[in-house]
PDB file of C-alpha atoms and ligand atoms in Angstrom:
ATOM      1  CA  MET A  63       5.778  15.167  -5.664  1.00  0.00           C
ATOM      2  CA  ILE A  64       5.112  12.525  -2.507  1.00  0.00           C
ATOM      3  CA  ARG A  65       3.689  13.879   0.200  1.00  0.00           C
ATOM      4  CA  LYS A  66       1.021  13.307   3.183  1.00  0.00           C
ATOM      5  CA  VAL A  67      -2.284  12.519   2.620  1.00  0.00           C
ATOM      6  CA  ARG A  68      -4.895  15.726   3.131  1.00  0.00           C
ATOM      7  CA  LEU A  69      -8.536  15.692   3.755  1.00  0.00           C
ATOM      8  CA  GLU A  70      -9.370  16.992   0.296  1.00  0.00           C
ATOM      9  CA  ASP A  71      -7.502  14.228  -1.613  1.00  0.00           C
ATOM     10  CA  LEU A  72     -10.122  12.067  -0.682  1.00  0.00           C
ATOM     11  CA  GLU A  73     -12.447  12.042  -3.473  1.00  0.00           C
ATOM     12  CA  GLU A  74      -9.876  11.622  -5.834  1.00  0.00           C
ATOM     13  CA  ILE A  75      -8.417   8.318  -3.634  1.00  0.00           C
ATOM     14  CA  MET A  76     -11.786   6.797  -3.454  1.00  0.00           C
ATOM     15  CA  ASN A  77     -12.152   7.069  -7.292  1.00  0.00           C
ATOM     16  CA  ILE A  78      -8.424   5.068  -7.536  1.00  0.00           C
ATOM     17  CA  GLU A  79      -9.582   2.674  -5.108  1.00  0.00           C
ATOM     18  CA  ARG A  80     -12.774   1.741  -6.708  1.00  0.00           C
ATOM     19  CA  GLU A  81     -10.982   1.178 -10.073  1.00  0.00           C
ATOM     20  CA  SER A  82      -8.030  -0.789  -8.753  1.00  0.00           C
ATOM     21  CA  PHE A  83      -9.969  -3.184  -6.474  1.00  0.00           C
ATOM     22  CA  PRO A  84     -12.847  -5.735  -6.476  1.00  0.00           C
ATOM     23  CA  VAL A  85     -13.510  -4.971  -2.950  1.00  0.00           C
ATOM     24  CA  PRO A  86     -12.552  -1.586  -2.125  1.00  0.00           C
ATOM     25  CA  TRP A  87     -12.194   0.064   1.186  1.00  0.00           C
ATOM     26  CA  GLU A  88     -14.567   1.685   2.729  1.00  0.00           C
ATOM     27  CA  TYR A  89     -14.426   5.920   2.692  1.00  0.00           C
ATOM     28  CA  SER A  90     -14.548   5.778   6.435  1.00  0.00           C
ATOM     29  CA  ILE A  91     -11.049   4.020   6.402  1.00  0.00           C
ATOM     30  CA  PHE A  92      -9.534   6.738   4.317  1.00  0.00           C
ATOM     31  CA  PHE A  93     -11.358   9.504   6.054  1.00  0.00           C
ATOM     32  CA  ASN A  94      -9.720   8.410   9.546  1.00  0.00           C
ATOM     33  CA  ILE A  95      -6.267   8.480   8.268  1.00  0.00           C
ATOM     34  CA  CYS A  96      -6.749  11.737   6.653  1.00  0.00           C
ATOM     35  CA  ILE A  97      -7.866  13.274   9.417  1.00  0.00           C
ATOM     36  CA  ALA A  98      -5.120  12.230  11.535  1.00  0.00           C
ATOM     37  CA  SER A  99      -2.794  13.936   8.727  1.00  0.00           C
ATOM     38  CA  GLY A 100      -1.725  10.568   7.525  1.00  0.00           C
ATOM     39  CA  LYS A 101      -0.043   9.274  10.433  1.00  0.00           C
ATOM     40  CA  SER A 102      -2.459   7.379  12.689  1.00  0.00           C
ATOM     41  CA  SER A 103      -1.055   5.842  16.268  1.00  0.00           C
ATOM     42  CA  LEU A 104      -2.663   2.349  16.859  1.00  0.00           C
ATOM     43  CA  ARG A 105      -2.274   0.068  20.195  1.00  0.00           C
ATOM     44  CA  GLU A 106       0.716  -1.784  20.810  1.00  0.00           C
ATOM     45  CA  SER A 107       3.364   0.465  19.314  1.00  0.00           C
ATOM     46  CA  ARG A 108       1.588   0.492  16.026  1.00  0.00           C
ATOM     47  CA  CYS A 109       1.431   3.133  13.735  1.00  0.00           C
ATOM     48  CA  ILE A 110      -0.404   3.664  10.044  1.00  0.00           C
ATOM     49  CA  PHE A 111       0.787   5.817   7.501  1.00  0.00           C
ATOM     50  CA  MET A 112      -0.639   7.162   4.109  1.00  0.00           C
ATOM     51  CA  ASP A 113       1.326   9.055   1.627  1.00  0.00           C
ATOM     52  CA  VAL A 114      -0.008  10.146  -1.795  1.00  0.00           C
ATOM     53  CA  ILE A 115       2.026  11.104  -5.140  1.00  0.00           C
ATOM     54  CA  GLU A 116       0.525  14.376  -6.815  1.00  0.00           C
ATOM     55  CA  LYS A 117       1.076  15.443 -10.291  1.00  0.00           C
ATOM     56  CA  GLU A 118      -0.188  18.724 -11.805  1.00  0.00           C
ATOM     57  CA  SER A 119      -2.468  18.961  -8.741  1.00  0.00           C
ATOM     58  CA  SER A 120      -3.939  15.700  -9.081  1.00  0.00           C
ATOM     59  CA  ILE A 121      -3.775  12.586  -7.336  1.00  0.00           C
ATOM     60  CA  ILE A 122      -1.912   9.770  -9.151  1.00  0.00           C
ATOM     61  CA  GLY A 123      -1.601   6.988  -6.242  1.00  0.00           C
ATOM     62  CA  TYR A 124      -1.373   6.354  -2.871  1.00  0.00           C
ATOM     63  CA  ALA A 125       0.252   3.994  -0.290  1.00  0.00           C
ATOM     64  CA  VAL A 126      -1.093   2.926   3.173  1.00  0.00           C
ATOM     65  CA  TRP A 127       1.365   0.970   5.181  1.00  0.00           C
ATOM     66  CA  GLU A 128       2.037   0.225   9.078  1.00  0.00           C
ATOM     67  CA  ILE A 129       4.908  -0.007  11.336  1.00  0.00           C
ATOM     68  CA  ASN A 130       5.119  -2.043  14.518  1.00  0.00           C
ATOM     69  CA  SER A 131       8.038  -0.595  16.159  1.00  0.00           C
ATOM     70  CA  ARG A 132       8.146  -2.895  18.840  1.00  0.00           C
ATOM     71  CA  LYS A 133       8.471  -6.265  16.475  1.00  0.00           C
ATOM     72  CA  ARG A 134      10.162  -3.656  13.963  1.00  0.00           C
ATOM     73  CA  GLU A 135       7.944  -4.720  11.160  1.00  0.00           C
ATOM     74  CA  GLY A 136       6.484  -3.176   8.435  1.00  0.00           C
ATOM     75  CA  HIS A 137       3.074  -4.176   6.714  1.00  0.00           C
ATOM     76  CA  ILE A 138       2.072  -2.699   3.191  1.00  0.00           C
ATOM     77  CA  LEU A 139      -1.421  -2.385   3.278  1.00  0.00           C
ATOM     78  CA  ASN A 140      -2.448  -0.747   0.141  1.00  0.00           C
ATOM     79  CA  LEU A 141      -1.086   0.604  -2.698  1.00  0.00           C
ATOM     80  CA  ALA A 142      -2.812   1.743  -5.829  1.00  0.00           C
ATOM     81  CA  ILE A 143      -1.811   3.626  -9.071  1.00  0.00           C
ATOM     82  CA  LYS A 144      -4.567   5.657 -11.379  1.00  0.00           C
ATOM     83  CA  SER A 145      -5.446   3.499 -14.365  1.00  0.00           C
ATOM     84  CA  THR A 146      -4.197   6.057 -16.656  1.00  0.00           C
ATOM     85  CA  GLU A 147      -0.734   6.613 -15.000  1.00  0.00           C
ATOM     86  CA  ARG A 148      -0.035   2.874 -14.595  1.00  0.00           C
ATOM     87  CA  LYS A 149       3.367   1.200 -15.774  1.00  0.00           C
ATOM     88  CA  LYS A 150       5.225   4.787 -16.048  1.00  0.00           C
ATOM     89  CA  GLY A 151       7.354   3.615 -12.992  1.00  0.00           C
ATOM     90  CA  GLN A 152       4.677   5.333 -10.327  1.00  0.00           C
ATOM     91  CA  GLY A 153       4.354   2.234  -8.115  1.00  0.00           C
ATOM     92  CA  ARG A 154       7.895   1.439  -7.917  1.00  0.00           C
ATOM     93  CA  LEU A 155       8.378   4.995  -7.185  1.00  0.00           C
ATOM     94  CA  LEU A 156       5.894   4.865  -4.266  1.00  0.00           C
ATOM     95  CA  LEU A 157       7.134   1.189  -3.179  1.00  0.00           C
ATOM     96  CA  SER A 158      10.843   2.590  -2.731  1.00  0.00           C
ATOM     97  CA  HIS A 159       9.176   5.382  -0.857  1.00  0.00           C
ATOM     98  CA  ILE A 160       7.719   3.187   1.640  1.00  0.00           C
ATOM     99  CA  LEU A 161      11.024   0.956   2.071  1.00  0.00           C
ATOM    100  CA  ASN A 162      13.051   3.839   2.741  1.00  0.00           C
ATOM    101  CA  HIS A 163      10.754   5.006   5.053  1.00  0.00           C
ATOM    102  CA  LEU A 164      10.786   1.475   6.997  1.00  0.00           C
ATOM    103  CA  ARG A 165      14.560   1.410   6.777  1.00  0.00           C
ATOM    104  CA  VAL A 166      14.633   5.112   8.272  1.00  0.00           C
ATOM    105  CA  ASN A 167      12.498   3.491  11.091  1.00  0.00           C
ATOM    106  CA  ASN A 168      14.844   0.830  11.986  1.00  0.00           C
ATOM    107  CA  VAL A 169      12.429  -2.007  10.562  1.00  0.00           C
ATOM    108  CA  ARG A 170      14.016  -5.076   9.688  1.00  0.00           C
ATOM    109  CA  ALA A 171      11.369  -6.778   7.390  1.00  0.00           C
ATOM    110  CA  CYS A 172       8.145  -5.476   5.549  1.00  0.00           C
ATOM    111  CA  ARG A 173       5.492  -7.947   4.481  1.00  0.00           C
ATOM    112  CA  LEU A 174       2.411  -8.001   2.176  1.00  0.00           C
ATOM    113  CA  GLU A 175      -0.372 -10.110   0.853  1.00  0.00           C
ATOM    114  CA  VAL A 176      -1.769  -9.714  -2.753  1.00  0.00           C
ATOM    115  CA  ARG A 177      -4.520 -11.753  -4.632  1.00  0.00           C
ATOM    116  CA  GLU A 178      -2.967 -14.947  -6.430  1.00  0.00           C
ATOM    117  CA  HIS A 179      -4.074 -13.381  -9.878  1.00  0.00           C
ATOM    118  CA  ASN A 180      -2.709  -9.752  -9.486  1.00  0.00           C
ATOM    119  CA  LEU A 181       0.237 -10.184 -11.935  1.00  0.00           C
ATOM    120  CA  PRO A 182       1.197  -6.580 -12.113  1.00  0.00           C
ATOM    121  CA  ALA A 183       1.581  -6.169  -8.215  1.00  0.00           C
ATOM    122  CA  ARG A 184       3.036  -9.902  -7.961  1.00  0.00           C
ATOM    123  CA  GLN A 185       5.773  -8.668 -10.757  1.00  0.00           C
ATOM    124  CA  LEU A 186       6.369  -5.224  -8.937  1.00  0.00           C
ATOM    125  CA  TYR A 187       7.177  -6.956  -5.587  1.00  0.00           C
ATOM    126  CA  GLU A 188       9.059  -9.517  -7.014  1.00  0.00           C
ATOM    127  CA  SER A 189      11.242  -7.329  -8.839  1.00  0.00           C
ATOM    128  CA  SER A 190      11.886  -5.310  -5.748  1.00  0.00           C
ATOM    129  CA  GLY A 191      13.215  -8.630  -3.719  1.00  0.00           C
ATOM    130  CA  PHE A 192      10.078  -9.472  -2.164  1.00  0.00           C
ATOM    131  CA  LYS A 193       9.973 -13.480  -1.660  1.00  0.00           C
ATOM    132  CA  GLU A 194       6.892 -15.754  -1.622  1.00  0.00           C
ATOM    133  CA  SER A 195       6.522 -17.021   2.041  1.00  0.00           C
ATOM    134  CA  SER A 196       2.975 -18.639   1.952  1.00  0.00           C
ATOM    135  CA  LYS A 197      -0.269 -18.778   0.535  1.00  0.00           C
ATOM    136  CA  VAL A 198      -3.540 -18.208   2.681  1.00  0.00           C
ATOM    137  CA  PRO A 199      -6.482 -19.879   0.823  1.00  0.00           C
ATOM    138  CA  SER A 200      -9.776 -17.951   0.318  1.00  0.00           C
ATOM    139  CA  TYR A 201      -8.225 -14.958   1.875  1.00  0.00           C
ATOM    140  CA  TYR A 202      -9.766 -12.969  -0.504  1.00  0.00           C
ATOM    141  CA  PHE A 203     -13.039 -14.856   0.046  1.00  0.00           C
ATOM    142  CA  ASP A 204     -12.828 -15.553  -3.762  1.00  0.00           C
ATOM    143  CA  GLU A 205      -9.200 -15.851  -4.172  1.00  0.00           C
ATOM    144  CA  ASP A 206      -5.958 -17.028  -2.292  1.00  0.00           C
ATOM    145  CA  ALA A 207      -3.329 -14.438  -1.077  1.00  0.00           C
ATOM    146  CA  ILE A 208       0.075 -14.800  -1.598  1.00  0.00           C
ATOM    147  CA  ILE A 209       2.232 -13.212   1.127  1.00  0.00           C
ATOM    148  CA  TYR A 210       5.434 -11.854   0.443  1.00  0.00           C
ATOM    149  CA  THR A 211       8.106 -10.605   2.895  1.00  0.00           C
ATOM    150  CA  LEU A 212      11.095  -8.644   2.448  1.00  0.00           C
ATOM    151  CA  HIS A 213      14.225  -8.403   4.759  1.00  0.00           C
ATOM    152  CA  LEU A 214      15.316  -5.083   5.202  1.00  0.00           C
TER     153      LEU A 214
HETATM  154  C1  COA B  45       0.325  -2.750  -9.234  1.00  0.00           C
HETATM  155  C2  COA B  45       0.328  -1.329  -9.639  1.00  0.00           C
HETATM  156  C3  COA B  45       0.742  -0.484  -8.321  1.00  0.00           C
HETATM  157  C4  COA B  45       1.742  -1.339 -10.224  1.00  0.00           C
HETATM  158  O1  COA B  45       2.061   0.142 -10.572  1.00  0.00           O
HETATM  159  P1  COA B  45       2.843   0.813 -11.972  1.00  0.00           P
HETATM  160  O2  COA B  45       2.841   2.455 -11.606  1.00  0.00           O
HETATM  161  O3  COA B  45       1.878   0.343 -13.029  1.00  0.00           O
HETATM  162  O4  COA B  45       3.912   0.169 -11.701  1.00  0.00           O
HETATM  163  P2  COA B  45       5.215   0.321 -12.417  1.00  0.00           P
HETATM  164  O5  COA B  45       5.203   1.093 -13.810  1.00  0.00           O
HETATM  165  O6  COA B  45       6.107   1.268 -11.630  1.00  0.00           O
HETATM  166  O7  COA B  45       5.953  -1.011 -12.826  1.00  0.00           O
HETATM  167  C5  COA B  45       6.851  -1.483 -11.574  1.00  0.00           C
HETATM  168  C6  COA B  45       7.105  -3.439 -12.107  1.00  0.00           C
HETATM  169  O8  COA B  45       5.507  -3.786 -12.163  1.00  0.00           O
HETATM  170  C7  COA B  45       5.324  -4.767 -12.844  1.00  0.00           C
HETATM  171  N1  COA B  45       4.268  -4.179 -13.501  1.00  0.00           N
HETATM  172  C8  COA B  45       3.521  -3.454 -13.703  1.00  0.00           C
HETATM  173  N2  COA B  45       2.564  -3.480 -14.473  1.00  0.00           N
HETATM  174  C9  COA B  45       2.388  -4.644 -14.845  1.00  0.00           C
HETATM  175  C10 COA B  45       1.694  -5.377 -15.908  1.00  0.00           C
HETATM  176  N3  COA B  45       0.807  -5.217 -16.283  1.00  0.00           N
HETATM  177  N4  COA B  45       1.915  -6.561 -16.176  1.00  0.00           N
HETATM  178  C11 COA B  45       2.961  -7.304 -15.627  1.00  0.00           C
HETATM  179  N5  COA B  45       4.411  -6.710 -14.599  1.00  0.00           N
HETATM  180  C12 COA B  45       3.972  -5.369 -14.516  1.00  0.00           C
HETATM  181  C13 COA B  45       6.790  -4.341 -13.694  1.00  0.00           C
HETATM  182  O9  COA B  45       7.883  -5.602 -13.197  1.00  0.00           O
HETATM  183  C14 COA B  45       6.941  -3.366 -13.471  1.00  0.00           C
HETATM  184  O10 COA B  45       8.762  -3.389 -13.961  1.00  0.00           O
HETATM  185  P3  COA B  45       9.320  -2.839 -15.265  1.00  0.00           P
HETATM  186  O11 COA B  45       8.650  -1.978 -15.732  1.00  0.00           O
HETATM  187  O12 COA B  45      10.792  -2.654 -15.202  1.00  0.00           O
HETATM  188  O13 COA B  45       8.747  -4.382 -15.983  1.00  0.00           O
HETATM  189  C15 COA B  45      -0.998  -0.738 -10.223  1.00  0.00           C
HETATM  190  O14 COA B  45      -0.691  -1.906 -11.285  1.00  0.00           O
HETATM  191  C16 COA B  45      -2.048  -0.760  -9.626  1.00  0.00           C
HETATM  192  O15 COA B  45      -2.274   0.461  -8.772  1.00  0.00           O
HETATM  193  N6  COA B  45      -2.499  -1.755  -9.658  1.00  0.00           N
HETATM  194  C17 COA B  45      -4.157  -1.799  -8.985  1.00  0.00           C
HETATM  195  C18 COA B  45      -3.884  -2.032  -7.266  1.00  0.00           C
HETATM  196  C19 COA B  45      -3.092  -3.006  -7.057  1.00  0.00           C
HETATM  197  O16 COA B  45      -3.491  -4.310  -7.516  1.00  0.00           O
HETATM  198  N7  COA B  45      -2.136  -2.878  -5.780  1.00  0.00           N
HETATM  199  C20 COA B  45      -1.775  -3.799  -5.548  1.00  0.00           C
HETATM  200  C21 COA B  45      -2.365  -4.477  -4.352  1.00  0.00           C
HETATM  201  S1  COA B  45      -1.101  -5.394  -3.334  1.00  0.00           S
END
C-alpha cells in the first residue's frame, strides 16, 4: 500500500535512509515533511510531497519529490527501498506512483540526480524512460552526479 507519510513512520524511514545512502538526510528534514502530513508548501509555487510503501504494518520504502507548478516541473529528491525488499518491483512501483502524481498535476518534465556509480538506480530510471541530460562533477563531493530528465 502506498500512502502519505506519518510521524510514527519516522524511525523506520531513518533506518532505511541510513542503510541506503552514504550521506543520509538528517532526521529534521523528514520530521518537517512528516508534520506537514507529507505535503509541504515552499515559496514560488513549489511543493514537496512524501509517500511511503507499507507492507504488513512495516515501512519498506519511501519517496520525496517536488512540484514546481509555475514551471510545471517535477524533481525526485529521494527514493529508497529497504534492503531486504529490493529487487521485488517496489522501486519501480514507487517511481510509477510519483510519475502518475506528476501527470495528474499537469507537470511536463521530471528531473533527478543520481550518483554516477549507483547502477541499480540508474538502471531503474533508464528502464523507465529517463534520459541522461548532463553530468555535474563532484556534486556529491566524493562523486559526480548524473542528471536524468523524463518528458511526461
Ligand atoms: C534503486 C532502488 C530504489 C531500486 O529499488 P528496487 O525495489 O530494488 O527496484 P525494482 O525491484 O523495482 O527494480 C526495477 C529496476 O531497477 C533496476 N535494478 C534494481 N536493482 C538492480 C540491481 N541491483 N542491479 C541492476 N539493476 C537493478 C532494474 O532495471 C530493475 O528492473 P528489472 O527488475 O526489470 O530488471 C533500490 O536499489 C534502493 O533503494 N537503493 C538505495 C537508495 C537509492 O540509491 N535510491 C536512488 C537514489 S537516486
